[in-house]
Amino acid sequence: MATEETTDRRAGTPAARQRGRSAWIGADHPRYKWVALTNTTLGILLATINSSIVLISLPGIFTGIRLDPLQPANVSYLLWMLMGYMLVTAVLVVALGRLGDMWGRVRIYNAGFLIFTVTSVILSLDPFQGAGGALWLIGWRIAQAVGGAMLMANSAAILTDAFPARQRGMALGVNMVAGIAGSFVGLVLGGALVTWNWRSVFWVNVPIGIIGTVWAYKSLHETGVRTPGRMDWWGNLTFAVGLTALLAGITYGIQPYGGHTMGWTNPWVLAGLIGGGAVLALFCVIETKVAEPMFPLRLFRDAAFAGGNLAALLGSIARGGLQFMLIIWLQGIWLPLHGYDYADTPLWAGIYMLPLTVGFLVAGPVSGYLSDKYGARLFAAAGFAVMAASFAGLLALPTDFGYGLFALLVFLNGLGGGLFAAPNTSIIMSSVPAEARGAASGMRATFQNAGMVLSMGVFFSLMVAGLSGSLPGTLTSGLTAQGVPAGAAHTVAGLPPVGVLFAAFLGYNPIQHLLGGGILGGLPPENAAHLTGREFFPHLISQPFHDGLVVVFSLAIAMSLAAAAASLIRRRRHTATPAPVERQ
């Protein structure tokens, strides 16, 4: 077939010309699968880089739009700038996968590339400052997330259609490692760009997006099975409302309320958690009643599909928690203690986290290739075991660590994630019939993105809980030792720990901001200089931070081990015809 087509093209026959009219390489060309792989990998890389590029750029962005991130009233802007993109992708990715099944996966994917590129231009042109500038960025980041969700929802399904079973694990491995590594590449890229100009964080998407959009429209073909049908509007509505309410409740639960260090007693938070859970329960009922559900729950009858998605969710939470904790650790404590200015910490935090990305890039394609030959489950489980071991090693490190051992441990964590990514995706995508691959791809991406949002609420809450025990006493004793009046020291120590946590997360030294010029002006010059210098604040919070880190990484170890067990779940052979896929 491939040889005949090549001959046809060279001969210039009408059939060849018809096949070549809309693209450089036809869908039945033997090289088409590599075109699909490279374009979808570029798309998923672009989408996931932008889930984290803002994360490390926030100090420069807030300075650029002249918004003080340490003001309590501005915490909501900070949270939504972090969470809005991930929340929208988590909510929409299943519906967009279903639309791909109905209207064509390539059509939805291509539209996603276009939307992503246009919104990147608009984001870089933010004309406002202060709250208006923050709202502009939040709103257009949400619009950008729609394009990102289109890319995420359909890339794996396009590859599953394009590649034969014997190569599917390798292809999905390259694609998925690019996606997971993209969240860490974004940290390095954002740290480098924001030191030049905060708008460049969004400019960088434009040329890549234009190239990717034109390339996608010219080269990709619909090769999958379309499933005509109607959109499940009630399912989409209840899913979006329920998941948004639940994740928003978790997001606001980490903010202080009513004299408490966190907001879990806030009526609005409780309404979001309880109401969101109730609406999601209603969504599950609706999905069992409609003829064409957006979220086909019947797929979970396959034990391999259910176990793979559970492992993806747990792994995403653990990885997201690691990302946040490493940024706090590096920007707020380790880099200032080693002589780096706070203005430079975003760039260097990204650089020092490079071994994490390298681990992903090394292990992912190799794991995909080997899992095609030897079976996916052991590779997926082994990846999580390596991740658990790396978390245990990080837990044993002192707060002021030696970089060589730290680099080795984060490399191992990335290696574990790379070992897991491709086999897990292959298990999930290969356990569903061809006509449901778009929906399955969207469901997998939903669990992954929801895990990232959950990780922020879960791990920040655990960290705040760990800080609240030792931080007030540490702050009081440290400030009074430098001559700060006891009343002022108690006032600062009584502030919610989340404020100190966000200061460390953003690479800020908040002591001058908290004490003010009046108190600092009344102290001996050497004491005031010490309080506002690079080392006082990191030394002050290092032990309380480590107390919180014990709680956080202990949970990450438990989640990684549970994900390893979930990865070993096999299909019940009597419930479905085995799919032509990787060895079980």
Coordinates of C-alpha atoms in Angstrom, one line a residue, residues 8-547:
D8 CA 1.3 7.2 -7.5
R9 CA 2.6 10.5 -6.1
R10 CA 5.8 10.4 -8.3
A11 CA 3.7 9.6 -11.3
G12 CA 1.4 12.5 -10.7
T13 CA -1.8 10.5 -11.1
P14 CA -5.2 12.1 -10.4
A15 CA -5.5 9.9 -7.3
A16 CA -2.2 11.0 -5.9
R17 CA -3.0 14.6 -6.6
Q18 CA -6.3 14.3 -4.8
R19 CA -4.7 12.7 -1.8
G20 CA -1.9 15.4 -1.7
R21 CA -4.2 18.4 -2.2
S22 CA -4.7 19.3 1.5
A23 CA -1.4 18.2 3.0
W24 CA 2.2 17.4 2.4
I25 CA 1.9 13.8 3.5
G26 CA -1.3 11.7 3.1
A27 CA -2.9 9.9 6.0
D28 CA -1.9 6.5 4.5
H29 CA 1.7 7.5 4.0
P30 CA 4.1 5.5 6.2
R31 CA 5.6 8.7 7.5
Y32 CA 2.3 10.2 8.5
K33 CA 2.4 8.8 12.0
W34 CA 5.7 10.7 12.7
V35 CA 4.1 13.9 11.5
A36 CA 1.3 13.3 13.9
L37 CA 3.7 12.6 16.7
T38 CA 5.8 15.7 16.2
N39 CA 2.9 18.1 15.8
T40 CA 0.9 16.7 18.8
T41 CA 4.0 16.7 20.9
L42 CA 4.6 20.3 20.1
G43 CA 1.0 21.1 20.9
I44 CA 0.9 19.3 24.3
L45 CA 4.3 20.7 25.2
L46 CA 3.0 24.3 24.5
A47 CA -0.1 23.6 26.5
T48 CA 1.6 22.2 29.6
I49 CA 4.5 24.7 29.6
N50 CA 1.8 27.4 30.1
S51 CA 0.3 25.6 33.0
S52 CA 3.5 26.4 35.0
I53 CA 5.3 29.2 33.2
V54 CA 3.2 31.8 35.2
L55 CA 3.9 29.9 38.4
I56 CA 7.5 30.9 38.7
S57 CA 7.0 34.3 36.9
L58 CA 4.5 35.7 39.4
P59 CA 6.9 38.0 41.3
G60 CA 7.8 39.7 38.0
I61 CA 4.2 39.8 36.7
F62 CA 2.9 41.3 40.0
T63 CA 5.7 43.9 39.9
G64 CA 4.9 44.6 36.2
I65 CA 1.3 45.3 36.8
R66 CA 2.1 47.0 40.1
L67 CA 0.1 44.7 42.4
D68 CA 1.4 43.9 45.9
P69 CA 1.1 40.1 46.2
L70 CA 1.5 40.2 50.0
Q71 CA -1.6 42.3 50.5
P72 CA -4.4 40.0 51.9
A73 CA -6.9 41.4 49.4
N74 CA -4.7 40.4 46.5
V75 CA -4.3 36.7 47.5
S76 CA -7.3 35.8 45.4
Y77 CA -5.8 37.3 42.3
L78 CA -2.6 35.3 43.0
L79 CA -4.6 32.0 43.5
W80 CA -6.7 32.4 40.3
M81 CA -3.7 33.4 38.2
L82 CA -2.2 30.1 39.4
M83 CA -5.3 27.9 39.3
G84 CA -7.6 29.3 36.6
Y85 CA -5.7 27.7 33.7
M86 CA -5.5 24.3 35.4
L87 CA -9.1 24.5 36.6
V88 CA -10.6 25.2 33.2
T89 CA -8.6 22.5 31.5
A90 CA -9.7 20.0 34.1
V91 CA -13.4 21.0 33.6
L92 CA -13.5 21.1 29.8
V93 CA -11.1 18.4 28.6
V94 CA -13.6 15.6 28.8
A95 CA -16.3 17.5 26.8
L96 CA -13.7 18.5 24.2
G97 CA -12.6 14.9 23.9
R98 CA -16.2 13.9 23.3
L99 CA -16.5 16.6 20.7
G100 CA -13.5 15.1 19.1
D101 CA -15.2 11.7 18.9
M102 CA -18.3 13.4 17.3
W103 CA -16.8 16.1 15.0
G104 CA -13.3 14.9 14.4
R105 CA -10.3 14.8 16.7
V106 CA -8.0 16.7 14.3
R107 CA -10.7 19.5 13.8
I108 CA -10.9 20.1 17.6
Y109 CA -7.2 19.9 18.0
N110 CA -6.4 22.4 15.2
A111 CA -9.0 24.8 16.6
G112 CA -7.2 24.5 20.0
F113 CA -3.9 25.5 18.5
L114 CA -5.5 28.6 16.9
I115 CA -7.2 29.7 20.1
F116 CA -4.1 29.2 22.1
T117 CA -2.0 31.4 19.8
V118 CA -4.5 34.2 19.6
T119 CA -5.0 34.4 23.3
S120 CA -1.2 34.5 23.8
V121 CA -1.0 37.7 21.8
I122 CA -3.9 39.2 23.8
L123 CA -2.3 38.3 27.2
S124 CA 1.0 40.0 26.2
L125 CA -0.9 43.2 25.5
D126 CA -2.4 43.7 29.0
P127 CA -3.1 47.5 29.0
F128 CA -4.1 47.7 32.7
Q129 CA -2.3 47.9 36.1
G130 CA -3.3 46.9 39.6
A131 CA -6.5 44.8 40.0
G132 CA -7.6 45.5 36.4
G133 CA -4.3 44.1 35.0
A134 CA -4.7 41.0 37.2
L135 CA -8.3 40.5 36.0
W136 CA -7.2 40.9 32.3
L137 CA -4.6 38.2 32.8
I138 CA -6.9 35.8 34.7
G139 CA -9.7 36.2 32.2
W140 CA -7.6 35.6 29.1
R141 CA -5.7 32.8 30.8
I142 CA -9.0 31.1 31.2
A143 CA -9.7 31.7 27.5
Q144 CA -6.3 30.3 26.7
A145 CA -7.0 27.3 28.8
V146 CA -9.9 26.4 26.4
G147 CA -7.4 26.1 23.6
G148 CA -5.0 24.1 25.8
A149 CA -7.8 21.7 26.8
M150 CA -8.6 21.1 23.1
L151 CA -5.0 20.2 22.5
M152 CA -4.8 18.0 25.6
A153 CA -8.1 16.2 25.0
N154 CA -7.3 15.0 21.5
S155 CA -3.5 14.5 21.2
A156 CA -3.4 11.0 22.7
A157 CA -6.4 9.9 20.7
I158 CA -4.8 11.2 17.4
L159 CA -1.7 9.2 18.2
T160 CA -3.6 6.1 19.1
D161 CA -5.4 6.3 15.8
A162 CA -2.1 6.9 13.8
F163 CA 0.2 4.3 15.4
P164 CA 0.0 0.5 15.3
A165 CA -0.2 -1.3 18.6
R166 CA 3.4 -2.4 18.5
Q167 CA 4.6 1.3 18.5
R168 CA 1.8 2.9 20.5
G169 CA 3.6 2.9 23.8
M170 CA 6.7 4.6 22.3
A171 CA 4.6 7.3 20.6
L172 CA 2.4 8.0 23.7
G173 CA 5.6 8.0 25.8
V174 CA 7.2 10.8 23.7
N175 CA 4.0 12.7 23.8
M176 CA 3.2 12.3 27.4
V177 CA 6.7 12.9 28.7
A178 CA 6.7 16.1 26.7
G179 CA 3.5 17.0 28.4
I180 CA 4.6 16.2 31.9
A181 CA 8.1 17.6 31.3
G182 CA 6.5 20.7 29.9
S183 CA 5.3 21.7 33.3
F184 CA 8.9 21.7 34.5
V185 CA 10.3 23.3 31.4
G186 CA 7.9 26.1 32.0
L187 CA 9.6 26.8 35.3
V188 CA 13.0 27.3 33.7
L189 CA 11.6 29.2 30.8
G190 CA 9.5 31.5 33.0
G191 CA 12.3 32.2 35.3
A192 CA 14.6 33.2 32.5
L193 CA 12.1 35.3 30.6
V194 CA 10.6 37.2 33.5
T195 CA 14.0 38.7 34.4
W196 CA 14.0 40.4 31.0
N197 CA 10.3 41.4 30.6
W198 CA 7.2 39.9 32.2
R199 CA 5.3 40.2 28.9
S200 CA 7.8 37.9 27.3
V201 CA 6.3 35.0 29.3
F202 CA 3.4 35.3 26.9
W203 CA 5.2 36.5 23.8
V204 CA 7.2 33.2 23.6
N205 CA 4.0 31.3 22.7
V206 CA 3.3 33.4 19.6
P207 CA 5.9 32.2 17.1
I208 CA 5.7 28.6 18.2
G209 CA 1.9 28.8 18.2
I210 CA 1.8 30.3 14.6
I211 CA 4.1 27.6 13.3
G212 CA 2.2 24.8 15.1
T213 CA -1.2 26.1 13.9
V214 CA -0.3 26.3 10.3
W215 CA 1.5 23.0 10.4
A216 CA -1.5 21.3 12.1
Y217 CA -4.0 22.6 9.6
K218 CA -1.8 21.5 6.6
S219 CA -0.5 18.1 7.8
L220 CA -3.0 16.3 10.1
H221 CA -5.8 14.1 8.8
E222 CA -8.9 12.5 10.4
T223 CA -7.9 8.8 10.6
G224 CA -10.1 7.8 13.6
V225 CA -13.7 6.6 13.8
R226 CA -16.2 9.4 14.1
T227 CA -19.2 8.7 16.3
P228 CA -22.1 11.0 15.3
G229 CA -24.3 11.9 18.2
R230 CA -25.7 14.6 20.4
M231 CA -23.9 16.6 23.1
D232 CA -24.7 15.7 26.6
W233 CA -25.6 19.2 27.8
W234 CA -26.9 18.3 31.2
G235 CA -23.9 16.2 31.9
N236 CA -21.5 18.9 30.7
L237 CA -23.3 21.5 32.9
T238 CA -23.4 19.5 36.1
F239 CA -19.8 18.3 35.6
A240 CA -18.5 21.9 35.0
V241 CA -20.5 23.3 37.9
G242 CA -19.6 20.5 40.3
L243 CA -15.9 20.3 39.6
T244 CA -15.5 24.1 39.6
A245 CA -17.3 24.5 42.9
L246 CA -15.3 21.6 44.5
L247 CA -11.9 22.9 43.3
A248 CA -12.7 26.5 44.0
G249 CA -13.7 25.5 47.6
I250 CA -10.3 23.7 48.0
T251 CA -8.5 26.8 46.6
Y252 CA -10.2 29.2 49.0
G253 CA -9.8 26.7 51.9
I254 CA -6.1 27.5 52.2
Q255 CA -6.9 31.2 52.9
P256 CA -7.5 32.3 56.6
Y257 CA -11.0 32.9 57.8
G258 CA -12.5 34.1 61.1
G259 CA -9.3 34.0 63.2
H260 CA -8.3 30.5 61.9
T261 CA -5.2 29.8 59.9
M262 CA -7.2 28.3 57.1
G263 CA -10.7 28.7 55.7
W264 CA -12.2 25.3 56.0
T265 CA -14.9 26.7 58.3
N266 CA -15.9 29.5 55.8
P267 CA -19.5 28.9 54.8
W268 CA -18.6 29.6 51.2
V269 CA -15.8 27.1 51.3
L270 CA -18.2 24.5 52.8
A271 CA -20.8 25.3 50.3
G272 CA -18.3 24.8 47.5
L273 CA -17.1 21.5 48.9
I274 CA -20.5 20.0 49.8
G275 CA -22.4 21.5 47.0
G276 CA -19.8 20.6 44.4
G277 CA -19.7 17.0 45.7
A278 CA -23.5 16.8 45.5
V279 CA -23.6 18.2 41.9
L280 CA -20.9 15.7 40.9
A281 CA -23.0 12.9 42.4
L282 CA -26.0 14.2 40.4
F283 CA -23.7 14.2 37.3
C284 CA -22.9 10.5 37.8
V285 CA -26.6 9.7 38.0
I286 CA -27.3 11.7 34.8
E287 CA -24.5 9.9 33.0
T288 CA -26.1 6.5 33.7
K289 CA -29.4 7.7 32.3
V290 CA -28.5 9.4 29.0
A291 CA -28.0 7.5 25.8
E292 CA -24.8 9.4 24.8
P293 CA -23.0 10.5 28.0
M294 CA -20.0 12.8 27.8
F295 CA -18.3 10.8 30.6
P296 CA -19.0 7.2 29.7
L297 CA -18.9 5.7 33.2
R298 CA -19.2 2.2 31.7
L299 CA -15.5 2.5 30.8
F300 CA -14.7 2.2 34.5
R301 CA -16.1 -1.4 34.4
D302 CA -12.8 -2.2 32.9
A303 CA -10.4 -2.7 35.8
A304 CA -7.4 -1.6 33.8
F305 CA -9.0 1.7 32.8
A306 CA -10.1 2.4 36.3
G307 CA -6.8 1.5 37.8
G308 CA -4.8 3.5 35.2
N309 CA -6.9 6.7 35.9
L310 CA -6.6 6.3 39.6
A311 CA -2.8 6.0 39.3
A312 CA -2.8 9.1 37.0
L313 CA -4.7 11.1 39.6
L314 CA -2.5 10.1 42.5
G315 CA 0.6 10.7 40.5
S316 CA -0.5 14.1 39.4
I317 CA -1.2 15.2 43.0
A318 CA 2.2 13.9 44.1
R319 CA 4.0 15.6 41.3
G320 CA 2.2 18.9 41.7
G321 CA 2.9 18.9 45.4
L322 CA 6.6 18.4 44.7
Q323 CA 6.6 21.3 42.2
F324 CA 5.1 23.7 44.7
M325 CA 7.3 22.6 47.6
L326 CA 10.6 22.7 45.6
I327 CA 9.8 26.3 44.5
I328 CA 9.2 27.4 48.1
W329 CA 12.3 25.6 49.2
L330 CA 14.6 27.0 46.6
Q331 CA 13.2 30.6 46.2
G332 CA 12.3 31.2 49.8
I333 CA 15.1 29.5 51.7
W334 CA 18.0 27.8 49.9
L335 CA 18.9 30.4 47.3
P336 CA 18.9 33.4 49.6
L337 CA 21.0 31.4 52.1
H338 CA 23.5 30.8 49.3
G339 CA 23.8 34.5 48.4
Y340 CA 21.3 34.9 45.6
D341 CA 19.2 38.1 45.5
Y342 CA 15.5 37.7 45.8
A343 CA 15.1 39.3 42.4
D344 CA 17.1 36.5 40.8
T345 CA 15.6 33.5 42.6
P346 CA 12.9 32.7 39.9
L347 CA 15.6 32.2 37.3
W348 CA 17.9 30.1 39.5
A349 CA 15.1 28.1 41.0
G350 CA 14.2 27.0 37.5
I351 CA 17.9 26.2 36.6
Y352 CA 18.4 24.2 39.8
M353 CA 15.3 22.1 39.1
L354 CA 16.6 21.1 35.6
P355 CA 17.6 17.6 36.8
L356 CA 13.9 16.9 37.3
T357 CA 13.1 17.7 33.7
V358 CA 16.1 15.8 32.5
G359 CA 14.9 12.7 34.4
F360 CA 11.5 12.9 32.5
L361 CA 13.2 13.4 29.1
V362 CA 15.6 10.5 29.7
A363 CA 13.1 7.9 31.0
G364 CA 9.9 8.6 29.0
P365 CA 10.7 7.5 25.5
V366 CA 12.8 4.6 26.7
S367 CA 10.0 3.4 28.9
G368 CA 7.5 3.7 26.1
Y369 CA 9.7 1.7 23.8
L370 CA 10.4 -1.0 26.3
S371 CA 6.8 -1.2 27.5
D372 CA 5.8 -2.1 23.9
K373 CA 8.1 -5.1 24.1
Y374 CA 7.8 -6.2 27.7
G375 CA 4.5 -5.0 29.0
A376 CA 3.4 -1.7 30.6
R377 CA 2.3 -2.6 34.1
L378 CA 5.7 -3.3 35.7
F379 CA 7.2 -0.1 34.2
A380 CA 4.3 2.0 35.5
A381 CA 4.6 0.5 39.0
A382 CA 8.4 0.7 39.0
G383 CA 8.1 4.4 38.1
F384 CA 6.0 5.1 41.1
A385 CA 8.3 3.1 43.4
V386 CA 11.2 5.2 42.2
M387 CA 9.2 8.4 42.9
A388 CA 8.4 7.2 46.4
A389 CA 12.0 6.5 47.1
S390 CA 13.0 10.0 45.9
F391 CA 10.4 11.6 48.2
A392 CA 11.9 9.6 51.1
G393 CA 15.3 10.9 50.2
L394 CA 14.1 14.5 50.0
L395 CA 12.5 14.1 53.3
A396 CA 15.8 13.1 54.9
L397 CA 17.7 16.1 53.5
P398 CA 18.4 19.1 55.8
T399 CA 16.8 22.4 54.8
D400 CA 20.2 23.8 53.8
F401 CA 21.2 20.8 51.7
G402 CA 24.2 20.1 49.5
Y403 CA 23.1 20.5 45.9
G404 CA 24.7 17.3 44.5
L405 CA 22.5 15.0 46.5
F406 CA 19.4 17.2 45.9
A407 CA 20.0 17.1 42.2
L408 CA 20.3 13.3 42.3
L409 CA 17.1 13.0 44.2
V410 CA 15.0 15.3 41.9
F411 CA 16.6 13.5 38.9
L412 CA 15.3 10.2 40.3
N413 CA 11.9 11.7 40.9
G414 CA 11.8 12.8 37.2
L415 CA 13.1 9.4 36.1
G416 CA 10.2 7.7 38.0
G417 CA 7.7 10.0 36.5
G418 CA 9.1 9.3 33.0
L419 CA 9.0 5.6 33.6
F420 CA 5.3 5.8 34.6
A421 CA 3.9 8.3 32.0
A422 CA 3.9 6.3 28.8
P423 CA 2.9 2.9 30.1
N424 CA 0.1 4.4 32.1
T425 CA -1.3 6.3 29.1
S426 CA -0.9 3.1 27.0
I427 CA -2.9 1.1 29.6
I428 CA -5.7 3.6 29.7
M429 CA -6.0 4.3 25.9
S430 CA -5.7 0.6 24.9
S431 CA -8.4 -0.5 27.3
V432 CA -11.2 1.3 25.4
P433 CA -12.8 0.7 22.0
A434 CA -11.7 3.0 19.1
E435 CA -14.9 5.0 19.1
A436 CA -14.4 6.1 22.7
R437 CA -10.7 7.1 22.5
G438 CA -11.5 10.8 22.4
A439 CA -13.6 10.6 25.6
A440 CA -11.0 8.3 27.2
S441 CA -8.2 10.8 26.4
G442 CA -10.2 13.6 27.9
M443 CA -11.0 11.6 31.0
R444 CA -7.3 10.8 31.5
A445 CA -6.4 14.5 31.0
T446 CA -9.1 15.5 33.5
F447 CA -7.7 13.3 36.2
Q448 CA -4.2 14.6 35.5
N449 CA -5.3 18.3 35.5
A450 CA -7.6 18.0 38.5
G451 CA -4.8 16.3 40.4
M452 CA -2.6 19.4 39.8
V453 CA -5.3 21.7 41.2
L454 CA -6.0 19.4 44.1
S455 CA -2.3 19.2 44.9
M456 CA -2.1 22.9 45.5
G457 CA -5.0 22.8 48.0
V458 CA -4.0 19.6 49.6
F459 CA -0.2 20.3 50.0
F460 CA -0.6 24.0 50.9
S461 CA -3.1 23.0 53.5
L462 CA -0.8 20.4 55.0
M463 CA 2.2 22.8 54.9
V464 CA 0.1 25.5 56.6
A465 CA -0.9 22.9 59.2
G466 CA 2.7 22.0 59.8
L467 CA 3.8 25.6 60.0
S468 CA 1.1 26.7 62.4
G469 CA 2.6 24.7 65.2
S470 CA 6.1 26.0 65.3
L471 CA 6.1 29.2 63.2
P472 CA 4.5 31.7 65.7
G473 CA 7.1 30.9 68.4
T474 CA 10.0 30.9 65.9
L475 CA 8.9 34.3 64.6
T476 CA 8.5 35.8 68.1
S477 CA 11.8 34.6 69.4
G478 CA 13.7 35.5 66.2
L479 CA 12.3 39.1 66.0
T480 CA 12.7 39.9 69.7
A481 CA 16.3 38.7 69.6
Q482 CA 17.0 41.5 67.1
G483 CA 15.4 44.1 69.4
V484 CA 11.9 44.2 67.9
P485 CA 9.4 45.2 70.6
A486 CA 7.5 42.2 72.0
G487 CA 4.1 43.7 71.0
A488 CA 5.1 44.1 67.4
A489 CA 6.8 40.7 67.3
H490 CA 3.6 39.0 68.6
T491 CA 1.5 40.9 66.0
V492 CA 3.7 39.6 63.2
A493 CA 3.8 36.1 64.7
G494 CA 0.0 36.1 64.9
L495 CA -0.4 36.6 61.1
P496 CA -1.7 33.6 59.2
P497 CA 1.0 31.2 58.2
V498 CA -0.3 31.2 54.6
G499 CA 1.1 34.8 54.2
V500 CA 4.6 33.7 55.1
L501 CA 4.2 30.6 52.9
F502 CA 3.2 32.8 49.9
A503 CA 6.1 35.1 50.6
A504 CA 8.5 32.2 50.4
F505 CA 6.7 30.8 47.3
L506 CA 7.1 34.1 45.5
G507 CA 10.7 34.6 46.6
Y508 CA 9.9 37.7 48.8
N509 CA 11.5 38.8 52.0
P510 CA 8.4 40.1 53.9
I511 CA 10.1 41.4 57.1
Q512 CA 10.4 45.0 55.9
H513 CA 6.9 44.9 54.7
L514 CA 5.5 43.4 57.9
L515 CA 7.5 45.6 60.4
G516 CA 7.3 48.9 58.5
G517 CA 9.7 51.8 58.5
G518 CA 8.6 53.0 62.0
I519 CA 9.7 49.9 63.9
L520 CA 12.8 49.3 61.7
G521 CA 13.8 53.0 62.1
G522 CA 13.8 52.6 65.9
L523 CA 16.3 49.7 65.9
P524 CA 20.1 49.8 65.8
P525 CA 21.2 50.0 62.1
E526 CA 23.0 46.7 62.2
N527 CA 19.9 45.0 63.6
A528 CA 17.6 46.5 61.0
A529 CA 20.1 45.6 58.2
H530 CA 20.2 42.0 59.5
L531 CA 16.4 41.7 59.7
T532 CA 16.0 42.9 56.1
G533 CA 19.0 41.0 54.7
R534 CA 19.0 37.9 52.6
E535 CA 19.6 35.4 55.4
F536 CA 17.4 36.3 58.4
F537 CA 14.0 35.3 56.9
P538 CA 15.2 32.0 55.3
H539 CA 16.9 31.0 58.6
L540 CA 13.8 32.0 60.5
I541 CA 11.4 29.8 58.5
S542 CA 13.7 26.9 57.7
Q543 CA 12.8 24.7 60.7
P544 CA 9.0 25.4 60.6
F545 CA 9.1 24.7 56.8
H546 CA 10.9 21.4 57.4
D547 CA 8.2 20.5 59.9

